[in-house]
Short mmCIF file of C-alpha atoms in Angstrom, two decimals:
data_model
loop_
_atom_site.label_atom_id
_atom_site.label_comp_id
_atom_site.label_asym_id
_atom_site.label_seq_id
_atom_site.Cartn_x
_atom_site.Cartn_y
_atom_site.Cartn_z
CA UNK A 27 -116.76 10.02 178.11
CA UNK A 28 -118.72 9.72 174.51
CA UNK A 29 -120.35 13.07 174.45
CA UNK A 30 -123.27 13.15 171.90
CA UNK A 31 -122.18 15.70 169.12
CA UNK A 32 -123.74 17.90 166.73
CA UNK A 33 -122.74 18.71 163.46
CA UNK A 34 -124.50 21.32 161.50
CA UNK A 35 -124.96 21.71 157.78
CA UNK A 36 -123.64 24.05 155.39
CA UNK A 37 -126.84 25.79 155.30
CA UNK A 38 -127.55 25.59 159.06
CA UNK A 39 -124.29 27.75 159.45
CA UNK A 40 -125.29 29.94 156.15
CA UNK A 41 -128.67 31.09 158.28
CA UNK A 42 -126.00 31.92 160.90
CA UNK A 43 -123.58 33.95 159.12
CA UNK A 44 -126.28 35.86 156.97
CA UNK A 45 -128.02 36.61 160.48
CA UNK A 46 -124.74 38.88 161.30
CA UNK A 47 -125.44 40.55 158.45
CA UNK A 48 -128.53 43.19 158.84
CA UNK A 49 -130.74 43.57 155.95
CA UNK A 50 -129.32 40.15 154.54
CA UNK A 51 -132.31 38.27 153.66
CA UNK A 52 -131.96 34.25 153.26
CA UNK A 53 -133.94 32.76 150.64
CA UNK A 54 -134.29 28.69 150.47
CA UNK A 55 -135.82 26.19 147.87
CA UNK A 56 -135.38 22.45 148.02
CA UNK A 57 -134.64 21.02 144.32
CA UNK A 58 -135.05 17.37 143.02
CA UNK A 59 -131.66 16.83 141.95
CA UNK A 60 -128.91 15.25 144.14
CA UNK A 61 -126.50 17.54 146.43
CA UNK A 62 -123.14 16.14 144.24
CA UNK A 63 -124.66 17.55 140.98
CA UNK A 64 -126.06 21.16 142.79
CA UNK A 65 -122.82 21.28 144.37
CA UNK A 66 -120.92 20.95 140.67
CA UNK A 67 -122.82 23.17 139.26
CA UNK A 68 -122.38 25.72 142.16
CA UNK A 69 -118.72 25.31 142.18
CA UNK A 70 -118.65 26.79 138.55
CA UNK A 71 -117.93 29.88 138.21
CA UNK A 72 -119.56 29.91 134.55
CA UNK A 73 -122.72 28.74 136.12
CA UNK A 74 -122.30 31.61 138.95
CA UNK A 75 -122.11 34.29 136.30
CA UNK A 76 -124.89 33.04 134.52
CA UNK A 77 -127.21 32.53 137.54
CA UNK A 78 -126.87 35.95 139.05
CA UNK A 79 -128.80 38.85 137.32
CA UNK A 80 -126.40 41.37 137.01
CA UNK A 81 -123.41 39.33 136.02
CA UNK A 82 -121.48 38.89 132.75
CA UNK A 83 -118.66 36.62 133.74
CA UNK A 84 -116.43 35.51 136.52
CA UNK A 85 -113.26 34.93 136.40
CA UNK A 86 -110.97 33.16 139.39
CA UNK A 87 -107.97 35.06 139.84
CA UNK A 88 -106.55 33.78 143.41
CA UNK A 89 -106.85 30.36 145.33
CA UNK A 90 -105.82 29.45 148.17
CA UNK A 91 -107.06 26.65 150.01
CA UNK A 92 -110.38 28.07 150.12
CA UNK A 93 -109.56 31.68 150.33
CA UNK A 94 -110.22 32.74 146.37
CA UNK A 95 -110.53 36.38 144.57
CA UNK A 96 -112.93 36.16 142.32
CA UNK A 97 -112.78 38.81 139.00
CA UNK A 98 -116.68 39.84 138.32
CA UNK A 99 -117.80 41.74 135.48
CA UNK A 100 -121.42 43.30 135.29
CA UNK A 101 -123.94 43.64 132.62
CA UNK A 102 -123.31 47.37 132.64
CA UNK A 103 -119.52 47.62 132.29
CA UNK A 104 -119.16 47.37 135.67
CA UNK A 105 -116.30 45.63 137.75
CA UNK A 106 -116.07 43.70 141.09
CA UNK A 107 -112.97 42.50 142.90
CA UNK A 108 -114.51 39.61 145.57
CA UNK A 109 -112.61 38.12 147.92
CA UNK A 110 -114.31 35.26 150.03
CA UNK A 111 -114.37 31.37 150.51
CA UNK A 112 -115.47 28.85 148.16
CA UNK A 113 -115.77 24.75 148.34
CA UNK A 114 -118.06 22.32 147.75
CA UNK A 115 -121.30 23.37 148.82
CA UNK A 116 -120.38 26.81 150.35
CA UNK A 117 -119.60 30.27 148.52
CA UNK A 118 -118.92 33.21 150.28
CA UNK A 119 -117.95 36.67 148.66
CA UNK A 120 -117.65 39.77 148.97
CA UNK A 121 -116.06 43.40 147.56
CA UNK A 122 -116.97 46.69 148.98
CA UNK A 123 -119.98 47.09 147.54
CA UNK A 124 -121.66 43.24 146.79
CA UNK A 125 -122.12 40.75 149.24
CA UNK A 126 -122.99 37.55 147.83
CA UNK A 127 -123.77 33.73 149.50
CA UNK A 128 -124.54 30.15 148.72
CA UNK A 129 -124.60 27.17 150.50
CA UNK A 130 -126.19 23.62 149.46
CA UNK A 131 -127.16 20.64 151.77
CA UNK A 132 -128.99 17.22 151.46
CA UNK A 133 -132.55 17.43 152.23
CA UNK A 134 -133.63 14.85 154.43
CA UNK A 135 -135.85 12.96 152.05
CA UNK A 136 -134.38 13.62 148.79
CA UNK A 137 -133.25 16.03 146.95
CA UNK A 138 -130.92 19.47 147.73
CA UNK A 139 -131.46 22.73 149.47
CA UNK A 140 -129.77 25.63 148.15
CA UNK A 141 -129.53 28.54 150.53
CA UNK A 142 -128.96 32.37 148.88
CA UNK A 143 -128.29 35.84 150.51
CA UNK A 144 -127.07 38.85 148.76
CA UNK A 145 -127.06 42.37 147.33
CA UNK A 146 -125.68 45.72 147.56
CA UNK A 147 -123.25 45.96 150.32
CA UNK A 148 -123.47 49.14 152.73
CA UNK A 149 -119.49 49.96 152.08
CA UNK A 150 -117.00 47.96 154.11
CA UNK A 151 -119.51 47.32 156.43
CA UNK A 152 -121.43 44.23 157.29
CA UNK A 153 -124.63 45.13 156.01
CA UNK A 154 -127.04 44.64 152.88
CA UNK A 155 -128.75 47.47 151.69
CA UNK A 156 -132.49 45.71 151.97
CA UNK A 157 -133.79 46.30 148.77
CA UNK A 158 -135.38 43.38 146.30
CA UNK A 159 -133.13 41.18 148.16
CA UNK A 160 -135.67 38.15 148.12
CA UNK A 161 -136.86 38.95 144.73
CA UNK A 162 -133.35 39.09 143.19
CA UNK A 163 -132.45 35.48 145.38
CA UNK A 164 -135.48 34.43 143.87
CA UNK A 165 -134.41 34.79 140.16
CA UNK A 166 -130.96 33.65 140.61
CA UNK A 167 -132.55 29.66 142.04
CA UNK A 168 -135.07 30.07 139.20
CA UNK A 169 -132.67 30.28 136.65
CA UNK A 170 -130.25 27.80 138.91
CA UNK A 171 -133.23 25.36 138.79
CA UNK A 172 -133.80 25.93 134.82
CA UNK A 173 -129.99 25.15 134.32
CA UNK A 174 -130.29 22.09 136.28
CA UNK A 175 -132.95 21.05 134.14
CA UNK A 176 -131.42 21.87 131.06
CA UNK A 177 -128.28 20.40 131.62
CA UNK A 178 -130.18 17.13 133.33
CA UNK A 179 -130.58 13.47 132.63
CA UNK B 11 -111.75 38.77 165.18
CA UNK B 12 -111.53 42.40 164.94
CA UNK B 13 -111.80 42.51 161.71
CA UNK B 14 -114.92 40.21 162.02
CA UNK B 15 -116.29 42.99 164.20
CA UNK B 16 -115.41 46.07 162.03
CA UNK B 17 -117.69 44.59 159.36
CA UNK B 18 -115.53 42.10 157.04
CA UNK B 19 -117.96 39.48 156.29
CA UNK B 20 -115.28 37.12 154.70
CA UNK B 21 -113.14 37.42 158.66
CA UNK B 22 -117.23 36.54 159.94
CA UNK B 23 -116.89 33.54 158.14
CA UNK B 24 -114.12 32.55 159.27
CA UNK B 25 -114.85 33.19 162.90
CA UNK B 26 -117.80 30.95 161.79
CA UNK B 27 -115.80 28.05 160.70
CA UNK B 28 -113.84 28.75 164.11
CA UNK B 29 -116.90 28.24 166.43
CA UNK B 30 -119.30 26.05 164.40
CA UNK B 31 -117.50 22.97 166.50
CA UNK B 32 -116.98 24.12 169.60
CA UNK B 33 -121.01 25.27 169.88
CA UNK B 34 -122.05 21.52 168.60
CA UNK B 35 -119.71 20.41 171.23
CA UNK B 36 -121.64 22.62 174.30
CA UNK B 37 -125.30 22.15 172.41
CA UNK B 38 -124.77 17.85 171.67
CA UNK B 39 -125.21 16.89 174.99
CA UNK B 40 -127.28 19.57 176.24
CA UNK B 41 -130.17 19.67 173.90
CA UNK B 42 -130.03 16.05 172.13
CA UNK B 43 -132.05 15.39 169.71
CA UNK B 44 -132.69 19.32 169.43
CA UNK B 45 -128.87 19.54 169.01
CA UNK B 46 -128.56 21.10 165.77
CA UNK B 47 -131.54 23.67 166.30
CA UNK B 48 -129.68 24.65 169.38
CA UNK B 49 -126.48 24.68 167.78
CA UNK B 50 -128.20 26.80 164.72
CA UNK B 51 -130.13 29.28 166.93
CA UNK B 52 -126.78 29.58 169.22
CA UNK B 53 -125.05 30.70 166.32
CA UNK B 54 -127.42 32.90 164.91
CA UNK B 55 -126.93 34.92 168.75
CA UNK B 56 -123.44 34.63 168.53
CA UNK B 57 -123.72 36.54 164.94
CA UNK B 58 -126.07 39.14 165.73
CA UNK B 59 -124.40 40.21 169.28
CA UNK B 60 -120.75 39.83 167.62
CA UNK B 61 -119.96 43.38 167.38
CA UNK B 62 -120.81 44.02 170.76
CA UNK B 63 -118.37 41.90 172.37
CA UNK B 64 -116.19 44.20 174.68
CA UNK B 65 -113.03 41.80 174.74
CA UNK B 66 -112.30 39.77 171.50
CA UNK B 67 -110.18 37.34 173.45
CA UNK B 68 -113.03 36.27 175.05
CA UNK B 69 -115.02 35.22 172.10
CA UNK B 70 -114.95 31.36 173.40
CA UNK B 71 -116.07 32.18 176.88
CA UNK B 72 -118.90 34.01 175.63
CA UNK B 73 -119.65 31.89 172.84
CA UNK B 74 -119.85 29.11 175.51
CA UNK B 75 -122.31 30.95 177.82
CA UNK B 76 -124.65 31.55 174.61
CA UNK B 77 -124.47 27.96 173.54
CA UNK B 78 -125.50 26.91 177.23
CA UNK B 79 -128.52 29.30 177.37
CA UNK B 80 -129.86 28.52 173.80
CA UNK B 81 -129.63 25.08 174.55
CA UNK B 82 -131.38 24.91 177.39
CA UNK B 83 -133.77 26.92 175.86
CA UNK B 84 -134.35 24.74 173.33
CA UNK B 85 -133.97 21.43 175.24
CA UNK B 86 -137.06 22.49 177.10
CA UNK B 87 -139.21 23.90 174.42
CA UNK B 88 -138.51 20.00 171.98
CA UNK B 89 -138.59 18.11 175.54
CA UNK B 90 -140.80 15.06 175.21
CA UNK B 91 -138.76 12.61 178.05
CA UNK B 92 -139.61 12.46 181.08
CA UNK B 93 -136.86 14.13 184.04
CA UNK B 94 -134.64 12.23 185.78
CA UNK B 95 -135.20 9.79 188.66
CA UNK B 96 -132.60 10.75 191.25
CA UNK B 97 -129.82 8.72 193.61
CA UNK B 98 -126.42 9.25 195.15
CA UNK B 99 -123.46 10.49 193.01
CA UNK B 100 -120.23 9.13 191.08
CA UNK B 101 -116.90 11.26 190.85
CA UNK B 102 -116.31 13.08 187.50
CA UNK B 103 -113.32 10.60 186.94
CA UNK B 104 -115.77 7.92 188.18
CA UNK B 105 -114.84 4.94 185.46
CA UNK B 106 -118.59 4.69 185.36
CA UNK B 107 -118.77 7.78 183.37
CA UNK B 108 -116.43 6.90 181.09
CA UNK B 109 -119.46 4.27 179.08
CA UNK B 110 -122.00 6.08 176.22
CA UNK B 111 -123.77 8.20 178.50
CA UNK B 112 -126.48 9.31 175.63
CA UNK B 113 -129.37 7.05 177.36
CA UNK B 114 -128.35 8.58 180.97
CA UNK B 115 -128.32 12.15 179.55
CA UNK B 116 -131.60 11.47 178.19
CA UNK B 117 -133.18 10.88 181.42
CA UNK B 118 -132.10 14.14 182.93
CA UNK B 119 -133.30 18.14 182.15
CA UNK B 120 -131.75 20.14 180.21
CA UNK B 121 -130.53 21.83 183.23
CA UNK B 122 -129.14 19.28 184.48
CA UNK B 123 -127.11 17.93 181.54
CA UNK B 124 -126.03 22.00 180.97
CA UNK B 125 -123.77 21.89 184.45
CA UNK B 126 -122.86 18.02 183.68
CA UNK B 127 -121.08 19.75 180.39
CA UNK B 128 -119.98 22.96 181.94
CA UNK B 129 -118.39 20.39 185.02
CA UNK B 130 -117.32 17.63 182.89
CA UNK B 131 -116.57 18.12 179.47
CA UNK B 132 -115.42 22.11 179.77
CA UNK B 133 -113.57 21.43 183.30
CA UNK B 134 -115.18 24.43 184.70
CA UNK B 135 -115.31 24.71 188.73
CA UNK B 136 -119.10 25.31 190.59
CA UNK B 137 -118.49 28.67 190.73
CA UNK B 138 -117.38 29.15 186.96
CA UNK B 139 -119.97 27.09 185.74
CA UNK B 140 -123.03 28.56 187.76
CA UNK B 141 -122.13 32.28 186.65
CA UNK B 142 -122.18 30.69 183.20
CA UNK B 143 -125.81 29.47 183.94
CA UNK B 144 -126.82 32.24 185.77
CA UNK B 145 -127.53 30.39 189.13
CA UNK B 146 -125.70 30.86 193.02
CA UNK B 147 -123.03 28.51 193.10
CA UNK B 148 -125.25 26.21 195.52
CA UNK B 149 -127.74 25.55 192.71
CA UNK B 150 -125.31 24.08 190.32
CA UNK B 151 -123.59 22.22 192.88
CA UNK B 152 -126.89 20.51 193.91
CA UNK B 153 -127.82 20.27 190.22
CA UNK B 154 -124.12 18.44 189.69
CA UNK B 155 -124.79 16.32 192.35
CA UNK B 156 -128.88 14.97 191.32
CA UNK B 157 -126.98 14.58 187.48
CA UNK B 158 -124.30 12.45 188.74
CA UNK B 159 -126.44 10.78 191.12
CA UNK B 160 -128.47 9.61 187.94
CA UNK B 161 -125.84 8.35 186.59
CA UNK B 162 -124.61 6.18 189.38
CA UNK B 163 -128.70 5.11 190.07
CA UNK B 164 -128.49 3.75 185.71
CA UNK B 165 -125.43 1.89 186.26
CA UNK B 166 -126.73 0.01 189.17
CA UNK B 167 -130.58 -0.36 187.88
#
């Protein structure tokens, strides 16, 4: 029997997973640029630090498969052990206090949509304290989409 | 899975990756062209009820029963073909079954496709499959019977 089958994209399951989390707000923007360059860029860890507002610098420490620890450093001295998934496309994290998301899919069309969620964790639980969550997803694709630019043709 | 449940979003995701085929699998033939939506929106239920499931070991089951309603839910609300015309009935090891039957399931309602799956593809029996769907067992065996009989009234058109 040939069954029809669906297969979702990486940001079809995001919406999912950030749904399980209350007060986790997804924010979406489709950008010109092709999903194999967003994806690069993504996978960067450089380009993570730089793109989120409260980072310094982040630093793999574990892999495995896609199981990594992930060494973050804030702009105020502060430190962050997160532990999640990251491939192509999809990034995952979290420590006890952050909770932090990305996932990137081809727009039909043209062009890439990057899917954010994040912010201050309630501790150990799944939860995102629902503060400036949008505004601070905001900034992090503006400066993602400035990078792009910058770093473009 | 219990870990998924006490809060660890990084165990969620992984649950995620878990179900994310399974729930195409149920939603494909059900909803169609509204496959992924279905899929999506099934998904998104299955994450916001998660920590209320009693049993972890029957995260499938339950997973399957939400995938089912969803989409049939949104089979019906994207439905733009017409329902089946309806004959006699093939076996489910019929050989008949065995060609693409995407223009066949297209012809039929949601409903109808949802008990084909729950029959067919998850080897459920009547009863199983019409608590799944919420109907008396005598409902889904009529349904089964109209789907099949659609089948069997393509083959020989």
């Amino acid at each position: 029997m040939n069954w029809p089958q669906v297969e979702l994209t990486d940001v079809e399951r995001f919406r999912a997973l950030a749904a399980g989390v209350p007060g986790a707000a997804v924010t979406e923007r489709v950008l010109p640029q092709d999903p194999d360059r967003v994806q690069a860029m993504l996978a960067d860890l450089d380009v993570f630090a730089t793109i989120q507002a409260d980072l310094v610098s982040a630093t793999l420490e574990e892999r495995d498969g896609d199981r990594v620890v992930v060494r973050a450093k804030g702009a105020r001295g502060q430190r962050a052990r997160l532990e999640g998934q990251l491939r192509p496309g999809w990034c995952w994290l979290q420590s006890r206090f952050l909770i932090t998301g990305m996932a990137v899919a081809a727009e039909p069309g043209g062009g890439t949509r990057v899917a954010l969620t994040g912010g201050i964790r309630v501790p150990g639980r799944a939860a995102i304290i629902p503060i400036r969550v949008r505004h601070e997803s905001n900034k992090t694709l503006d400066r993602l989409q400035e990078l792009l630019r910058e770093r473009g043709q | 899975m219990r870990a998924a449940q006490r809060g660890d979003t990084v165990a969620m995701n992984e649950v995620l990756d878990a179900l994310t085929p399974y729930v195409g699998r149920i939603c494909g033939p059900i909803a169609l062209h509204d496959g992924a939506d279905a899929a999506q929106e099934a998904l998104i239920a299955i994450f916001r009820g998660l920590h209320s499931l009693q049993e972890p070991a029957a995260l499938f089951g339950w997973a399957r029963a939400i995938a089912v309603r969803e989409a049939v839910r949104v089979a019906r609300r994207g439905q733009r073909q017409r329902p089946a015309e309806l004959a006699d009935l093939p076996a489910a090891d019929d050989p008949q079954l065995a060609i693409d039957v995407q223009d066949v399931l297209r012809r039929l309602s949601p409903e109808h496709r949802a008990v084909l799956v729950l029959r067919d593809l998850e080897g459920m029996d009547e009863h199983a499959a019409a608590a799944v769907l919420d109907v008396p067992t005598g409902t889904a065996k009529s349904r089964l019977h109209r789907a099949r009989a659609s089948f069997r009234k393509a083959w020989s058109s």
